[in-house]
Amino acid sequence: MTRPPTPVCMAKHVLVVRYAALGDVAMLWAVLDACLADSPSLRFTLMTRKQISKHLPQRDRLTVIGLDLDTTYQRPGSLLAFYYGWLRSHQPDQVLDMHQHLRTASLRWLARLFRYPLYTLAKDRKGRRQLLKDKRSQVAPMQSQYVKVLHQAGLLVQWPPKRQPLPRRSASQAMGRLILAPFASKASKAWDTDQAMALASLWADAGGTVTFLGSPNELQSLPDSSNSAINTIPPSDESSLWSEASVAMVCDSANQHLAAIHRLPMVSLWMGTSPLAGFLPFSHGKRMSLSLPEPLPCQPCSIFGSETCHVGGFPCRQLSASVVFRALQAVLH
């Protein structure tokens, strides 16, 4: 457990910036949420990408600003002007750069110019490279790196936070709705779609319902199913989908962190990547990380995922639907 700092600073409003990726921002959101629970008088403004902001839950005292970095604020000068105007009008007590990217360089410069206390994230790139050399090594969780910055700023946060009890499920909700997200940004992190559809059929046959989660193009790649309990249409309201589901099956992707911040029990699949690389979610619900029963010598082949397989055929993705089904049943009970 990460201990909170002493003494605690008197900051009331803190600006936090993190633009990518969705999973990283979701992990950061969870840490900020825990910090707010420990500090009733504190509030955060989180700046991120516009498309990422749409996936984050609403939270009192946590304002999310989604910036369109592909058009409106694509030019460095326009982003600098936005930072300048926002800082002058809102005057936060502190600035936390959780990205350390070229897009945040001008913000750091302005924070120093205006003499705002500035704290920045130090990324553990060395530890991640070591994991690929020594499969037994482990990288500090990304959340703990965010917590370290908060502690440096004198902000009170205990991590991991105390687990909060979730509503008890009735016997009639034995299966419920499964969110099935076999897709990922890299090929080595995505699950086999035939196995994913087989899992959906197992879940539906057991009396549950299934909603696949993915982009329209990803959903179109799924095998056809005539089962009315299996839905492959993109949800109109993703936040309602998370809140109404009973359990989720996700890959090493942003979806595992979205499931976590919605406090949903989950099974996460790790194929070409490793749960030891620092990207495991913290969840108030039960969680299980799943890989092949007998890990391959080449696992993990990368930290962030790969589009190619140097041994051919991505054998790491051959987890069976029955194994995943049993894991889902385990996290529900």
mmCIF file of C-alpha atoms in Angstrom:
data_model
loop_
_atom_site.group_PDB
_atom_site.id
_atom_site.type_symbol
_atom_site.label_atom_id
_atom_site.label_comp_id
_atom_site.label_asym_id
_atom_site.label_seq_id
_atom_site.Cartn_x
_atom_site.Cartn_y
_atom_site.Cartn_z
ATOM 1 C CA MET A 1 0.000 0.000 0.000
ATOM 2 C CA THR A 2 1.254 3.473 -0.898
ATOM 3 C CA ARG A 3 1.249 5.728 2.167
ATOM 4 C CA PRO A 4 -0.131 9.282 1.934
ATOM 5 C CA PRO A 5 2.329 12.142 2.411
ATOM 6 C CA THR A 6 2.622 14.425 5.414
ATOM 7 C CA PRO A 7 2.024 17.278 5.732
ATOM 8 C CA VAL A 8 -0.798 17.652 3.222
ATOM 9 C CA CYS A 9 -0.772 20.776 1.044
ATOM 10 C CA MET A 10 -3.662 23.247 1.066
ATOM 11 C CA ALA A 11 -4.401 23.086 -2.667
ATOM 12 C CA LYS A 12 -8.090 23.418 -3.540
ATOM 13 C CA HIS A 13 -8.013 23.211 -7.344
ATOM 14 C CA VAL A 14 -5.473 21.145 -9.290
ATOM 15 C CA LEU A 15 -5.056 20.969 -13.067
ATOM 16 C CA VAL A 16 -4.067 17.517 -14.356
ATOM 17 C CA VAL A 17 -3.143 16.819 -17.987
ATOM 18 C CA ARG A 18 -2.972 13.447 -19.765
ATOM 19 C CA TYR A 19 -3.825 13.084 -23.461
ATOM 20 C CA ALA A 20 -3.186 9.411 -24.281
ATOM 21 C CA ALA A 21 -4.036 6.668 -24.254
ATOM 22 C CA LEU A 22 -7.589 5.852 -23.148
ATOM 23 C CA GLY A 23 -6.410 3.111 -20.792
ATOM 24 C CA ASP A 24 -3.800 5.385 -19.208
ATOM 25 C CA VAL A 25 -6.355 8.155 -18.734
ATOM 26 C CA ALA A 26 -8.846 5.699 -17.201
ATOM 27 C CA MET A 27 -6.188 4.563 -14.712
ATOM 28 C CA LEU A 28 -5.459 8.201 -13.905
ATOM 29 C CA TRP A 29 -9.184 8.868 -13.446
ATOM 30 C CA ALA A 30 -9.334 6.055 -10.870
ATOM 31 C CA VAL A 31 -6.427 7.566 -8.905
ATOM 32 C CA LEU A 32 -7.974 11.045 -8.967
ATOM 33 C CA ASP A 33 -11.268 9.569 -7.827
ATOM 34 C CA ALA A 34 -9.520 7.932 -4.862
ATOM 35 C CA CYS A 35 -7.785 11.228 -4.058
ATOM 36 C CA LEU A 36 -11.109 13.078 -4.001
ATOM 37 C CA ALA A 37 -12.515 10.487 -1.604
ATOM 38 C CA ASP A 38 -9.640 11.267 0.803
ATOM 39 C CA SER A 39 -9.817 15.077 0.316
ATOM 40 C CA PRO A 40 -13.388 16.458 0.515
ATOM 41 C CA SER A 41 -12.353 20.068 -0.210
ATOM 42 C CA LEU A 42 -10.236 19.282 -3.282
ATOM 43 C CA ARG A 43 -11.295 19.449 -6.926
ATOM 44 C CA PHE A 44 -9.535 18.455 -10.139
ATOM 45 C CA THR A 45 -9.708 19.602 -13.742
ATOM 46 C CA LEU A 46 -8.509 16.851 -16.066
ATOM 47 C CA MET A 47 -7.523 17.808 -19.623
ATOM 48 C CA THR A 48 -7.465 14.982 -22.157
ATOM 49 C CA ARG A 49 -8.456 14.238 -25.746
ATOM 50 C CA LYS A 50 -12.048 14.897 -26.771
ATOM 51 C CA GLN A 51 -12.664 11.312 -27.891
ATOM 52 C CA ILE A 52 -11.285 9.971 -24.605
ATOM 53 C CA SER A 53 -13.397 12.279 -22.437
ATOM 54 C CA LYS A 54 -16.578 10.691 -23.827
ATOM 55 C CA HIS A 55 -15.706 7.358 -22.201
ATOM 56 C CA LEU A 56 -15.111 8.663 -18.656
ATOM 57 C CA PRO A 57 -17.824 8.622 -15.974
ATOM 58 C CA GLN A 58 -19.029 11.842 -14.385
ATOM 59 C CA ARG A 59 -17.696 12.505 -10.914
ATOM 60 C CA ASP A 60 -18.354 15.385 -8.502
ATOM 61 C CA ARG A 61 -15.343 17.713 -8.200
ATOM 62 C CA LEU A 62 -13.644 16.144 -11.231
ATOM 63 C CA THR A 63 -14.181 18.254 -14.337
ATOM 64 C CA VAL A 64 -13.027 16.652 -17.589
ATOM 65 C CA ILE A 65 -12.109 18.937 -20.513
ATOM 66 C CA GLY A 66 -11.897 17.166 -23.861
ATOM 67 C CA LEU A 67 -9.679 18.979 -26.367
ATOM 68 C CA ASP A 68 -9.857 18.326 -30.091
ATOM 69 C CA LEU A 69 -6.150 17.907 -30.746
ATOM 70 C CA ASP A 70 -6.675 16.736 -34.324
ATOM 71 C CA THR A 71 -8.242 19.962 -35.619
ATOM 72 C CA THR A 72 -8.944 22.883 -33.260
ATOM 73 C CA TYR A 73 -5.775 22.536 -31.187
ATOM 74 C CA GLN A 74 -3.580 20.708 -33.665
ATOM 75 C CA ARG A 75 -1.187 23.651 -34.066
ATOM 76 C CA PRO A 76 1.197 24.269 -31.122
ATOM 77 C CA GLY A 77 0.323 27.967 -31.120
ATOM 78 C CA SER A 78 -3.406 27.349 -30.731
ATOM 79 C CA LEU A 79 -2.799 24.927 -27.851
ATOM 80 C CA LEU A 80 -0.455 27.421 -26.178
ATOM 81 C CA ALA A 81 -3.105 30.130 -26.485
ATOM 82 C CA PHE A 82 -5.697 27.839 -24.909
ATOM 83 C CA TYR A 83 -3.383 26.994 -22.001
ATOM 84 C CA TYR A 84 -2.643 30.698 -21.484
ATOM 85 C CA GLY A 85 -6.284 31.713 -21.442
ATOM 86 C CA TRP A 86 -7.362 28.837 -19.222
ATOM 87 C CA LEU A 87 -4.619 29.374 -16.642
ATOM 88 C CA ARG A 88 -5.276 33.127 -16.474
ATOM 89 C CA SER A 89 -9.022 32.678 -16.017
ATOM 90 C CA HIS A 90 -9.063 29.666 -13.663
ATOM 91 C CA GLN A 91 -5.796 30.093 -11.707
ATOM 92 C CA PRO A 92 -5.355 26.565 -10.308
ATOM 93 C CA ASP A 93 -3.263 26.010 -7.207
ATOM 94 C CA GLN A 94 -1.083 23.378 -8.890
ATOM 95 C CA VAL A 95 -0.363 21.877 -12.308
ATOM 96 C CA LEU A 96 0.325 18.146 -12.722
ATOM 97 C CA ASP A 97 1.706 16.982 -16.067
ATOM 98 C CA MET A 98 0.945 13.263 -16.166
ATOM 99 C CA HIS A 99 1.997 12.926 -19.811
ATOM 100 C CA GLN A 100 5.454 14.505 -20.315
ATOM 101 C CA HIS A 101 4.828 14.960 -24.036
ATOM 102 C CA LEU A 102 5.506 17.674 -26.605
ATOM 103 C CA ARG A 103 1.840 18.681 -26.343
ATOM 104 C CA THR A 104 2.330 19.483 -22.676
ATOM 105 C CA ALA A 105 5.703 21.267 -23.028
ATOM 106 C CA SER A 106 4.084 24.679 -23.495
ATOM 107 C CA LEU A 107 1.895 24.077 -20.443
ATOM 108 C CA ARG A 108 4.962 23.340 -18.341
ATOM 109 C CA TRP A 109 6.604 26.531 -19.657
ATOM 110 C CA LEU A 110 3.554 28.628 -18.770
ATOM 111 C CA ALA A 111 3.259 27.024 -15.336
ATOM 112 C CA ARG A 112 6.829 28.057 -14.588
ATOM 113 C CA LEU A 113 6.255 31.510 -16.059
ATOM 114 C CA PHE A 114 3.187 32.078 -13.868
ATOM 115 C CA ARG A 115 4.946 30.402 -10.917
ATOM 116 C CA TYR A 116 2.403 27.659 -10.436
ATOM 117 C CA PRO A 117 3.718 24.649 -8.506
ATOM 118 C CA LEU A 118 4.453 22.076 -11.230
ATOM 119 C CA TYR A 119 4.859 18.318 -10.835
ATOM 120 C CA THR A 120 5.591 15.863 -13.653
ATOM 121 C CA LEU A 121 5.371 12.120 -14.265
ATOM 122 C CA ALA A 122 8.541 10.032 -14.572
ATOM 123 C CA LYS A 123 7.838 7.039 -16.845
ATOM 124 C CA ASP A 124 9.444 3.683 -15.993
ATOM 125 C CA ARG A 125 10.717 2.853 -19.488
ATOM 126 C CA LYS A 126 13.786 1.053 -18.113
ATOM 127 C CA GLY A 127 11.683 -1.339 -16.044
ATOM 128 C CA ARG A 128 9.512 -2.229 -19.037
ATOM 129 C CA ARG A 129 12.528 -3.004 -21.188
ATOM 130 C CA GLN A 130 13.880 -5.216 -18.398
ATOM 131 C CA LEU A 131 10.638 -7.229 -18.326
ATOM 132 C CA LEU A 132 11.174 -8.326 -21.940
ATOM 133 C CA LYS A 133 14.662 -9.554 -21.001
ATOM 134 C CA ASP A 134 13.696 -11.197 -17.706
ATOM 135 C CA LYS A 135 10.130 -12.582 -17.677
ATOM 136 C CA ARG A 136 10.240 -12.800 -13.865
ATOM 137 C CA SER A 137 10.709 -9.064 -13.352
ATOM 138 C CA GLN A 138 7.797 -6.749 -12.626
ATOM 139 C CA VAL A 139 7.094 -3.080 -13.370
ATOM 140 C CA ALA A 140 5.514 -0.798 -10.788
ATOM 141 C CA PRO A 141 1.790 -0.334 -11.502
ATOM 142 C CA MET A 142 1.023 2.747 -13.562
ATOM 143 C CA GLN A 143 -1.415 3.893 -10.902
ATOM 144 C CA SER A 144 1.348 3.954 -8.301
ATOM 145 C CA GLN A 145 3.378 6.218 -10.585
ATOM 146 C CA TYR A 146 0.446 8.646 -10.743
ATOM 147 C CA VAL A 147 0.107 8.412 -6.963
ATOM 148 C CA LYS A 148 3.781 9.286 -6.575
ATOM 149 C CA VAL A 149 3.227 12.561 -8.434
ATOM 150 C CA LEU A 150 0.221 13.369 -6.237
ATOM 151 C CA HIS A 151 2.284 12.676 -3.145
ATOM 152 C CA GLN A 152 5.072 14.899 -4.413
ATOM 153 C CA ALA A 153 2.436 17.616 -4.723
ATOM 154 C CA GLY A 154 1.435 17.010 -1.098
ATOM 155 C CA LEU A 155 -1.992 15.623 -2.001
ATOM 156 C CA LEU A 156 -3.612 13.054 0.253
ATOM 157 C CA VAL A 157 -4.389 9.737 -1.451
ATOM 158 C CA GLN A 158 -4.159 6.156 -0.251
ATOM 159 C CA TRP A 159 -3.441 3.586 -2.946
ATOM 160 C CA PRO A 160 -4.774 1.059 -3.423
ATOM 161 C CA PRO A 161 -7.935 2.531 -1.943
ATOM 162 C CA LYS A 162 -10.054 0.613 0.514
ATOM 163 C CA ARG A 163 -12.304 -1.723 -1.395
ATOM 164 C CA GLN A 164 -15.925 -0.689 -1.239
ATOM 165 C CA PRO A 165 -18.613 -3.375 -0.981
ATOM 166 C CA LEU A 166 -20.661 -3.874 -4.136
ATOM 167 C CA PRO A 167 -24.396 -4.657 -4.221
ATOM 168 C CA ARG A 168 -25.110 -8.337 -3.615
ATOM 169 C CA ARG A 169 -26.466 -10.241 -6.598
ATOM 170 C CA SER A 170 -29.680 -12.218 -6.273
ATOM 171 C CA ALA A 171 -29.934 -15.840 -7.357
ATOM 172 C CA SER A 172 -32.066 -14.812 -10.322
ATOM 173 C CA GLN A 173 -29.117 -12.793 -11.644
ATOM 174 C CA ALA A 174 -26.837 -15.835 -11.856
ATOM 175 C CA MET A 175 -25.610 -15.016 -15.369
ATOM 176 C CA GLY A 176 -26.897 -11.603 -16.387
ATOM 177 C CA ARG A 177 -25.397 -9.503 -19.174
ATOM 178 C CA LEU A 178 -21.846 -10.131 -20.326
ATOM 179 C CA ILE A 179 -19.858 -7.375 -22.001
ATOM 180 C CA LEU A 180 -17.582 -9.187 -24.436
ATOM 181 C CA ALA A 181 -14.699 -7.094 -25.799
ATOM 182 C CA PRO A 182 -12.254 -9.362 -27.655
ATOM 183 C CA PHE A 183 -10.726 -6.486 -29.617
ATOM 184 C CA ALA A 184 -7.575 -4.455 -28.938
ATOM 185 C CA SER A 185 -5.450 -1.809 -30.620
ATOM 186 C CA LYS A 186 -2.721 -4.355 -31.481
ATOM 187 C CA ALA A 187 -3.091 -7.788 -33.039
ATOM 188 C CA SER A 188 -1.081 -9.524 -30.301
ATOM 189 C CA LYS A 189 -3.571 -8.318 -27.665
ATOM 190 C CA ALA A 190 -6.818 -9.230 -29.474
ATOM 191 C CA TRP A 191 -8.589 -12.554 -28.872
ATOM 192 C CA ASP A 192 -9.637 -14.944 -31.638
ATOM 193 C CA THR A 193 -13.116 -13.893 -32.847
ATOM 194 C CA ASP A 194 -14.299 -17.483 -33.400
ATOM 195 C CA GLN A 195 -13.489 -18.284 -29.773
ATOM 196 C CA ALA A 196 -15.187 -15.067 -28.687
ATOM 197 C CA MET A 197 -18.376 -16.041 -30.513
ATOM 198 C CA ALA A 198 -18.162 -19.534 -29.006
ATOM 199 C CA LEU A 199 -17.979 -17.933 -25.558
ATOM 200 C CA ALA A 200 -21.008 -15.779 -26.376
ATOM 201 C CA SER A 201 -22.938 -18.921 -27.304
ATOM 202 C CA LEU A 202 -21.934 -20.670 -24.068
ATOM 203 C CA TRP A 203 -23.078 -17.648 -22.064
ATOM 204 C CA ALA A 204 -26.386 -17.383 -23.931
ATOM 205 C CA ASP A 205 -27.044 -21.134 -23.603
ATOM 206 C CA ALA A 206 -26.586 -20.763 -19.833
ATOM 207 C CA GLY A 207 -29.354 -18.160 -19.712
ATOM 208 C CA GLY A 208 -27.393 -14.917 -19.997
ATOM 209 C CA THR A 209 -27.252 -12.166 -22.593
ATOM 210 C CA VAL A 210 -24.175 -10.861 -24.416
ATOM 211 C CA THR A 211 -23.243 -7.469 -25.821
ATOM 212 C CA PHE A 212 -20.089 -7.270 -27.910
ATOM 213 C CA LEU A 213 -18.179 -4.022 -27.438
ATOM 214 C CA GLY A 214 -16.064 -2.627 -30.253
ATOM 215 C CA SER A 215 -15.989 -0.223 -33.155
ATOM 216 C CA PRO A 216 -18.418 -0.775 -36.050
ATOM 217 C CA ASN A 217 -15.583 -2.210 -38.176
ATOM 218 C CA GLU A 218 -14.522 -4.572 -35.392
ATOM 219 C CA LEU A 219 -18.070 -5.776 -34.816
ATOM 220 C CA GLN A 220 -18.483 -6.473 -38.526
ATOM 221 C CA SER A 221 -15.535 -8.888 -38.344
ATOM 222 C CA LEU A 222 -17.421 -11.203 -35.968
ATOM 223 C CA PRO A 223 -18.905 -14.487 -37.216
ATOM 224 C CA ASP A 224 -22.660 -14.323 -37.800
ATOM 225 C CA SER A 225 -25.011 -15.389 -35.013
ATOM 226 C CA SER A 226 -28.778 -15.803 -35.105
ATOM 227 C CA ASN A 227 -29.055 -16.028 -31.315
ATOM 228 C CA SER A 228 -31.257 -13.165 -30.075
ATOM 229 C CA ALA A 229 -29.382 -13.130 -26.750
ATOM 230 C CA ILE A 230 -26.173 -12.050 -28.528
ATOM 231 C CA ASN A 231 -26.013 -8.398 -29.569
ATOM 232 C CA THR A 232 -23.347 -7.240 -32.034
ATOM 233 C CA ILE A 233 -24.741 -3.743 -32.609
ATOM 234 C CA PRO A 234 -22.701 -0.823 -31.171
ATOM 235 C CA PRO A 235 -24.427 0.438 -27.990
ATOM 236 C CA SER A 236 -25.981 3.901 -28.167
ATOM 237 C CA ASP A 237 -25.047 4.640 -24.549
ATOM 238 C CA GLU A 238 -21.782 3.035 -23.481
ATOM 239 C CA SER A 239 -21.991 4.284 -19.873
ATOM 240 C CA SER A 240 -25.396 2.597 -19.415
ATOM 241 C CA LEU A 241 -23.985 -0.586 -20.898
ATOM 242 C CA TRP A 242 -21.220 -0.711 -18.279
ATOM 243 C CA SER A 243 -23.568 0.112 -15.405
ATOM 244 C CA GLU A 244 -26.200 -2.481 -16.399
ATOM 245 C CA ALA A 245 -23.807 -5.376 -17.120
ATOM 246 C CA SER A 246 -23.038 -8.185 -14.677
ATOM 247 C CA VAL A 247 -19.495 -9.030 -15.791
ATOM 248 C CA ALA A 248 -17.023 -8.223 -18.564
ATOM 249 C CA MET A 249 -14.516 -10.172 -20.610
ATOM 250 C CA VAL A 250 -11.833 -7.830 -21.914
ATOM 251 C CA CYS A 251 -8.356 -8.003 -23.391
ATOM 252 C CA ASP A 252 -5.281 -6.036 -22.326
ATOM 253 C CA SER A 253 -6.883 -2.822 -23.557
ATOM 254 C CA ALA A 254 -8.606 0.325 -22.376
ATOM 255 C CA ASN A 255 -11.778 -1.675 -21.796
ATOM 256 C CA GLN A 256 -10.318 -3.403 -18.743
ATOM 257 C CA HIS A 257 -9.769 -0.023 -17.113
ATOM 258 C CA LEU A 258 -13.232 1.208 -18.085
ATOM 259 C CA ALA A 259 -14.704 -1.930 -16.530
ATOM 260 C CA ALA A 260 -12.678 -1.215 -13.397
ATOM 261 C CA ILE A 261 -13.829 2.379 -12.941
ATOM 262 C CA HIS A 262 -17.418 1.191 -13.435
ATOM 263 C CA ARG A 263 -16.722 -1.387 -10.691
ATOM 264 C CA LEU A 264 -17.611 -4.346 -12.869
ATOM 265 C CA PRO A 265 -16.272 -7.879 -12.218
ATOM 266 C CA MET A 266 -14.034 -8.890 -15.103
ATOM 267 C CA VAL A 267 -11.772 -11.437 -16.717
ATOM 268 C CA SER A 268 -8.910 -9.880 -18.677
ATOM 269 C CA LEU A 269 -6.962 -11.817 -21.309
ATOM 270 C CA TRP A 270 -3.182 -11.394 -21.627
ATOM 271 C CA MET A 271 -1.602 -12.851 -24.741
ATOM 272 C CA GLY A 272 1.332 -11.045 -26.344
ATOM 273 C CA THR A 273 1.633 -8.719 -23.340
ATOM 274 C CA SER A 274 1.999 -9.306 -19.613
ATOM 275 C CA PRO A 275 0.057 -8.255 -16.496
ATOM 276 C CA LEU A 276 3.473 -7.677 -14.875
ATOM 277 C CA ALA A 277 4.130 -4.659 -17.129
ATOM 278 C CA GLY A 278 2.306 -2.265 -14.808
ATOM 279 C CA PHE A 279 -1.050 -1.969 -16.580
ATOM 280 C CA LEU A 280 -3.300 -4.083 -14.363
ATOM 281 C CA PRO A 281 -6.470 -2.260 -13.291
ATOM 282 C CA PHE A 282 -7.581 -1.793 -9.717
ATOM 283 C CA SER A 283 -11.202 -2.793 -9.319
ATOM 284 C CA HIS A 284 -13.675 -2.871 -6.467
ATOM 285 C CA GLY A 285 -15.218 -5.863 -8.266
ATOM 286 C CA LYS A 286 -13.601 -9.300 -8.551
ATOM 287 C CA ARG A 287 -10.992 -9.562 -11.291
ATOM 288 C CA MET A 288 -9.013 -12.388 -12.896
ATOM 289 C CA SER A 289 -6.081 -12.190 -15.323
ATOM 290 C CA LEU A 290 -6.009 -15.067 -17.775
ATOM 291 C CA SER A 291 -3.251 -16.390 -20.064
ATOM 292 C CA LEU A 292 -2.518 -19.763 -21.628
ATOM 293 C CA PRO A 293 -2.373 -22.521 -18.959
ATOM 294 C CA GLU A 294 1.210 -23.203 -20.080
ATOM 295 C CA PRO A 295 2.864 -19.877 -21.054
ATOM 296 C CA LEU A 296 4.853 -19.892 -24.271
ATOM 297 C CA PRO A 297 8.609 -19.134 -24.172
ATOM 298 C CA CYS A 298 7.954 -16.039 -26.303
ATOM 299 C CA GLN A 299 5.394 -14.549 -23.893
ATOM 300 C CA PRO A 300 5.404 -11.608 -23.482
ATOM 301 C CA CYS A 301 6.748 -10.467 -26.832
ATOM 302 C CA SER A 302 6.047 -6.770 -26.224
ATOM 303 C CA ILE A 303 4.888 -4.268 -23.641
ATOM 304 C CA PHE A 304 2.279 -2.333 -25.610
ATOM 305 C CA GLY A 305 1.347 -5.015 -28.155
ATOM 306 C CA SER A 306 2.490 -5.808 -31.689
ATOM 307 C CA GLU A 307 0.925 -6.139 -35.130
ATOM 308 C CA THR A 308 3.228 -9.024 -36.079
ATOM 309 C CA CYS A 309 4.161 -12.397 -34.581
ATOM 310 C CA HIS A 310 7.768 -13.514 -34.972
ATOM 311 C CA VAL A 311 6.859 -17.189 -34.453
ATOM 312 C CA GLY A 312 3.832 -16.980 -36.764
ATOM 313 C CA GLY A 313 0.088 -17.290 -36.177
ATOM 314 C CA PHE A 314 -0.119 -15.669 -32.720
ATOM 315 C CA PRO A 315 -0.247 -18.951 -30.741
ATOM 316 C CA CYS A 316 -0.579 -16.884 -27.549
ATOM 317 C CA ARG A 317 -4.161 -16.011 -28.568
ATOM 318 C CA GLN A 318 -5.391 -19.616 -28.525
ATOM 319 C CA LEU A 319 -7.261 -19.427 -25.222
ATOM 320 C CA SER A 320 -10.345 -21.637 -25.417
ATOM 321 C CA ALA A 321 -13.868 -20.312 -24.909
ATOM 322 C CA SER A 322 -14.554 -22.952 -22.237
ATOM 323 C CA VAL A 323 -11.599 -21.812 -20.103
ATOM 324 C CA VAL A 324 -12.719 -18.180 -20.294
ATOM 325 C CA PHE A 325 -16.318 -19.205 -19.528
ATOM 326 C CA ARG A 326 -15.263 -20.939 -16.316
ATOM 327 C CA ALA A 327 -13.200 -17.903 -15.315
ATOM 328 C CA LEU A 328 -16.214 -15.616 -15.794
ATOM 329 C CA GLN A 329 -18.321 -17.886 -13.611
ATOM 330 C CA ALA A 330 -15.618 -17.742 -10.932
ATOM 331 C CA VAL A 331 -15.540 -13.930 -10.725
ATOM 332 C CA LEU A 332 -19.332 -13.834 -10.428
ATOM 333 C CA HIS A 333 -19.378 -15.984 -7.300
#
